[in-house]
Short mmCIF file of C-alpha atoms in Angstrom, two decimals:
data_model
loop_
_atom_site.label_atom_id
_atom_site.label_comp_id
_atom_site.label_asym_id
_atom_site.label_seq_id
_atom_site.Cartn_x
_atom_site.Cartn_y
_atom_site.Cartn_z
CA UNK A 1 -41.43 -26.12 41.60
CA UNK A 2 -38.72 -28.08 40.20
CA UNK A 3 -36.93 -26.58 37.51
CA UNK A 4 -35.59 -29.92 36.20
CA UNK A 5 -36.92 -32.84 35.17
CA UNK A 6 -34.93 -36.12 34.50
CA UNK A 7 -35.75 -39.37 32.30
CA UNK A 8 -35.58 -42.19 33.02
CA UNK A 9 -36.78 -42.22 36.47
CA UNK A 10 -34.91 -45.27 37.06
CA UNK A 11 -32.39 -47.34 34.73
CA UNK A 12 -31.33 -50.73 35.05
CA UNK A 13 -28.84 -51.88 33.17
CA UNK A 14 -25.55 -54.27 33.32
CA UNK A 15 -22.15 -53.81 34.34
CA UNK A 16 -20.19 -52.53 31.14
CA UNK A 17 -22.94 -51.01 29.56
CA UNK A 18 -23.47 -47.25 28.91
CA UNK A 19 -26.16 -45.27 31.04
CA UNK A 20 -27.72 -42.36 29.43
CA UNK A 21 -29.91 -39.50 31.57
CA UNK A 22 -31.28 -36.77 30.68
CA UNK A 23 -32.49 -33.60 32.22
CA UNK A 24 -34.69 -30.83 30.64
CA UNK A 25 -35.49 -27.41 32.33
CA UNK A 26 -37.36 -24.35 31.90
CA UNK A 27 -35.72 -21.24 32.55
CA UNK A 28 -32.39 -19.27 31.20
CA UNK A 29 -29.05 -20.71 33.21
CA UNK A 30 -25.57 -19.81 34.10
CA UNK A 31 -24.54 -23.57 34.40
CA UNK A 32 -26.00 -27.02 34.82
CA UNK A 33 -24.59 -29.41 37.14
CA UNK A 34 -24.72 -33.19 37.49
CA UNK A 35 -24.42 -34.64 40.71
CA UNK A 36 -24.57 -38.33 42.21
CA UNK A 37 -25.96 -39.42 45.59
CA UNK A 38 -25.68 -42.66 46.94
CA UNK A 39 -28.62 -43.98 49.43
CA UNK A 40 -28.83 -41.92 52.53
CA UNK A 41 -25.76 -39.65 51.63
CA UNK A 42 -24.68 -36.71 51.04
CA UNK A 43 -24.27 -35.50 47.07
CA UNK A 44 -21.05 -35.26 45.25
CA UNK A 45 -20.57 -32.74 42.36
CA UNK A 46 -19.73 -34.81 39.20
CA UNK A 47 -19.45 -32.24 36.69
CA UNK A 48 -20.42 -28.27 35.86
CA UNK A 49 -21.21 -27.13 32.20
CA UNK A 50 -21.42 -23.70 31.64
CA UNK A 51 -24.38 -21.85 29.64
CA UNK A 52 -21.90 -21.60 26.78
CA UNK A 53 -20.45 -24.79 26.65
CA UNK A 54 -22.11 -27.75 24.57
CA UNK A 55 -20.14 -30.94 25.91
CA UNK A 56 -17.68 -31.60 28.63
CA UNK A 57 -15.90 -34.94 29.55
CA UNK A 58 -14.66 -35.98 32.84
CA UNK A 59 -12.82 -39.65 32.70
CA UNK A 60 -16.43 -41.79 32.41
CA UNK A 61 -18.69 -38.88 32.28
CA UNK A 62 -19.77 -37.43 29.74
CA UNK A 63 -22.14 -34.17 29.63
CA UNK A 64 -24.04 -32.01 26.96
CA UNK A 65 -25.80 -29.10 27.22
CA UNK A 66 -28.13 -27.99 24.46
CA UNK A 67 -29.53 -24.45 25.22
CA UNK A 68 -31.78 -24.29 22.40
CA UNK A 69 -33.46 -27.42 23.82
CA UNK A 70 -32.84 -26.44 27.16
CA UNK A 71 -31.67 -29.92 28.11
CA UNK A 72 -28.89 -31.97 28.95
CA UNK A 73 -27.66 -35.67 29.11
CA UNK A 74 -25.02 -37.25 31.32
CA UNK A 75 -23.62 -40.13 29.75
CA UNK A 76 -21.38 -42.89 31.75
CA UNK A 77 -19.75 -44.99 29.67
CA UNK A 78 -18.68 -49.02 30.89
CA UNK A 79 -20.49 -48.61 34.04
CA UNK A 80 -19.70 -50.38 37.17
CA UNK A 81 -21.69 -51.93 40.15
CA UNK A 82 -20.02 -48.78 42.19
CA UNK A 83 -22.22 -46.09 39.91
CA UNK A 84 -25.00 -47.45 41.23
CA UNK A 85 -26.82 -44.08 43.02
CA UNK A 86 -29.42 -41.47 42.28
CA UNK A 87 -28.08 -38.97 39.86
CA UNK A 88 -29.28 -35.46 39.98
CA UNK A 89 -28.92 -32.71 37.73
CA UNK A 90 -29.33 -29.19 38.96
CA UNK A 91 -29.32 -25.66 37.53
CA UNK A 92 -28.08 -22.49 38.14
CA UNK A 93 -30.69 -19.75 37.04
CA UNK A 94 -29.63 -16.70 35.33
CA UNK A 95 -29.84 -13.94 37.66
CA UNK A 96 -30.58 -16.40 40.58
CA UNK A 97 -27.53 -15.50 42.43
CA UNK A 98 -25.83 -19.21 42.64
CA UNK A 99 -29.23 -20.92 43.91
CA UNK A 100 -29.77 -24.40 42.38
CA UNK A 101 -32.27 -26.47 41.27
CA UNK A 102 -32.42 -29.65 41.55
CA UNK A 103 -33.79 -31.93 38.84
CA UNK A 104 -36.24 -34.91 39.56
CA UNK A 105 -33.12 -37.58 39.79
CA UNK A 106 -32.73 -40.97 38.05
CA UNK A 107 -32.05 -43.96 39.94
CA UNK A 108 -29.31 -46.24 38.14
CA UNK A 109 -28.68 -49.33 39.02
CA UNK A 110 -25.86 -51.19 37.69
CA UNK A 111 -25.96 -55.24 37.96
CA UNK A 112 -22.95 -57.56 37.80
CA UNK B 1 -10.23 -30.58 49.38
CA UNK B 2 -13.78 -28.65 49.78
CA UNK B 3 -14.96 -30.86 52.39
CA UNK B 4 -18.65 -29.85 54.31
CA UNK B 5 -19.51 -31.35 57.71
CA UNK B 6 -22.27 -32.03 59.09
CA UNK B 7 -23.51 -32.72 62.68
CA UNK B 8 -25.20 -34.50 63.66
CA UNK B 9 -25.60 -37.35 61.16
CA UNK B 10 -28.90 -38.24 62.88
CA UNK B 11 -31.26 -37.24 65.35
CA UNK B 12 -34.39 -38.58 67.14
CA UNK B 13 -36.65 -36.10 69.20
CA UNK B 14 -39.75 -35.68 70.84
CA UNK B 15 -42.36 -33.59 69.38
CA UNK B 16 -42.02 -29.74 70.41
CA UNK B 17 -38.21 -29.87 71.12
CA UNK B 18 -36.02 -27.94 69.28
CA UNK B 19 -32.87 -29.43 67.10
CA UNK B 20 -29.81 -27.69 65.91
CA UNK B 21 -27.95 -28.95 63.06
CA UNK B 22 -24.50 -27.68 62.45
CA UNK B 23 -22.91 -26.92 58.94
CA UNK B 24 -19.16 -26.59 58.83
CA UNK B 25 -16.96 -25.90 55.73
CA UNK B 26 -13.24 -27.70 56.90
CA UNK B 27 -10.67 -26.30 54.56
CA UNK B 28 -12.12 -23.48 52.67
CA UNK B 29 -14.30 -20.35 53.64
CA UNK B 30 -17.77 -19.74 52.81
CA UNK B 31 -19.48 -16.69 52.23
CA UNK B 32 -22.60 -18.43 51.45
CA UNK B 33 -24.28 -21.83 52.32
CA UNK B 34 -27.39 -23.26 51.50
CA UNK B 35 -30.10 -25.75 53.36
CA UNK B 36 -32.00 -28.41 51.76
CA UNK B 37 -34.54 -31.22 52.47
CA UNK B 38 -35.05 -34.31 50.73
CA UNK B 39 -37.81 -36.37 51.62
CA UNK B 40 -37.41 -40.62 50.49
CA UNK B 41 -36.75 -40.75 47.15
CA UNK B 42 -37.36 -37.04 46.26
CA UNK B 43 -35.38 -34.30 45.19
CA UNK B 44 -33.70 -31.79 46.89
CA UNK B 45 -35.56 -28.90 47.73
CA UNK B 46 -33.79 -25.29 48.68
CA UNK B 47 -35.02 -23.86 52.02
CA UNK B 48 -32.58 -21.05 52.29
CA UNK B 49 -29.61 -19.41 51.51
CA UNK B 50 -27.58 -18.54 54.29
CA UNK B 51 -25.05 -15.35 53.95
CA UNK B 52 -22.30 -14.84 56.68
CA UNK B 53 -23.10 -12.16 58.72
CA UNK B 54 -26.54 -11.27 57.26
CA UNK B 55 -30.28 -12.32 57.31
CA UNK B 56 -30.84 -15.77 55.85
CA UNK B 57 -32.94 -15.81 52.41
CA UNK B 58 -35.64 -17.97 52.77
CA UNK B 59 -37.52 -19.63 49.74
CA UNK B 60 -41.26 -19.29 49.46
CA UNK B 61 -43.30 -21.50 51.64
CA UNK B 62 -40.87 -21.73 54.26
CA UNK B 63 -41.51 -20.70 57.59
CA UNK B 64 -38.07 -18.40 58.96
CA UNK B 65 -39.55 -18.33 62.48
CA UNK B 66 -39.34 -22.26 62.29
CA UNK B 67 -36.20 -22.86 60.55
CA UNK B 68 -33.73 -20.54 61.80
CA UNK B 69 -30.62 -20.09 60.52
CA UNK B 70 -27.36 -18.11 61.87
CA UNK B 71 -24.22 -17.84 59.72
CA UNK B 72 -22.49 -16.72 62.56
CA UNK B 73 -18.86 -17.67 60.74
CA UNK B 74 -16.97 -18.15 57.21
CA UNK B 75 -17.05 -21.86 58.19
CA UNK B 76 -20.01 -22.16 60.37
CA UNK B 77 -23.82 -22.30 59.56
CA UNK B 78 -26.22 -23.39 61.56
CA UNK B 79 -30.08 -24.72 61.02
CA UNK B 80 -32.40 -24.90 64.18
CA UNK B 81 -35.76 -26.50 63.68
CA UNK B 82 -38.05 -25.10 66.33
CA UNK B 83 -40.98 -26.76 68.17
CA UNK B 84 -40.36 -29.68 65.91
CA UNK B 85 -43.00 -31.66 64.37
CA UNK B 86 -43.69 -35.65 62.98
CA UNK B 87 -43.91 -33.51 59.52
CA UNK B 88 -40.61 -32.06 59.92
CA UNK B 89 -38.65 -35.52 59.84
CA UNK B 90 -36.74 -35.11 56.93
CA UNK B 91 -32.97 -35.60 55.59
CA UNK B 92 -31.64 -31.97 55.67
CA UNK B 93 -28.58 -31.19 53.79
CA UNK B 94 -26.23 -28.30 53.12
CA UNK B 95 -23.98 -27.13 50.88
CA UNK B 96 -21.05 -24.38 51.01
CA UNK B 97 -19.83 -22.12 47.91
CA UNK B 98 -16.45 -21.56 48.04
CA UNK B 99 -16.25 -18.48 46.19
CA UNK B 100 -12.38 -18.20 45.71
CA UNK B 101 -11.74 -21.06 44.08
CA UNK B 102 -11.98 -20.76 40.24
CA UNK B 103 -14.88 -23.18 39.86
CA UNK B 104 -16.63 -20.68 42.18
CA UNK B 105 -19.97 -21.58 40.85
CA UNK B 106 -19.65 -25.26 42.71
CA UNK B 107 -21.59 -25.92 45.55
CA UNK B 108 -20.04 -29.13 47.98
CA UNK B 109 -22.54 -30.81 49.94
CA UNK B 110 -22.75 -32.46 53.54
CA UNK B 111 -23.37 -35.68 54.02
CA UNK B 112 -26.56 -34.55 55.53
CA UNK B 113 -28.64 -35.11 58.94
CA UNK B 114 -31.57 -37.07 58.81
CA UNK B 115 -33.64 -35.70 61.51
CA UNK B 116 -36.74 -38.03 63.04
CA UNK B 117 -39.44 -36.17 65.28
CA UNK B 118 -41.36 -38.86 67.46
#
């Protein structure tokens, strides 16, 4: 079963706008990771946030983690057409031996 | 750094044949590799964890005799889909974990292999 549920399932915005995606999970985690997947391609690792961290930044990306609510958000600021892709959160469950469980994904479309 | 390759990138085969997919870590050693499958417009589902020098650990519901995994070296894991059927058609993706890096929890993904069984 899916550990992570993401919303929205699909998001369409204009270039320059910010995009926010949310991920909820069910069990205790060691870390949560966000990945991007372009259509028909492999996954690109974006950012990892550990369970003892609350916020992390990488370029135009900002990730937050609220372990009390078992949720995370990914914010992409000043979006570009090249950001069009599917975004997945993945959780490394405590005691799970580094296995990742992926969320359902958000399809982001950034229009010119 | 941290590049993972897969071969082939796509394969079409007849029902009943076996198909081998290779996953290689090109610039690091991977004691652990993971195999996932992904159906169109869906998320990745973990199939098995491949450990170098030992038997793979399969997720519940994944037939180990159907999906043979071999991790013979620190840079290569193979997935063989035996007696493939149309329902095995999917996108297969591997990932590798570089335990020596500071970011040892990060998994690096291959580009995927699209399998179509006729």
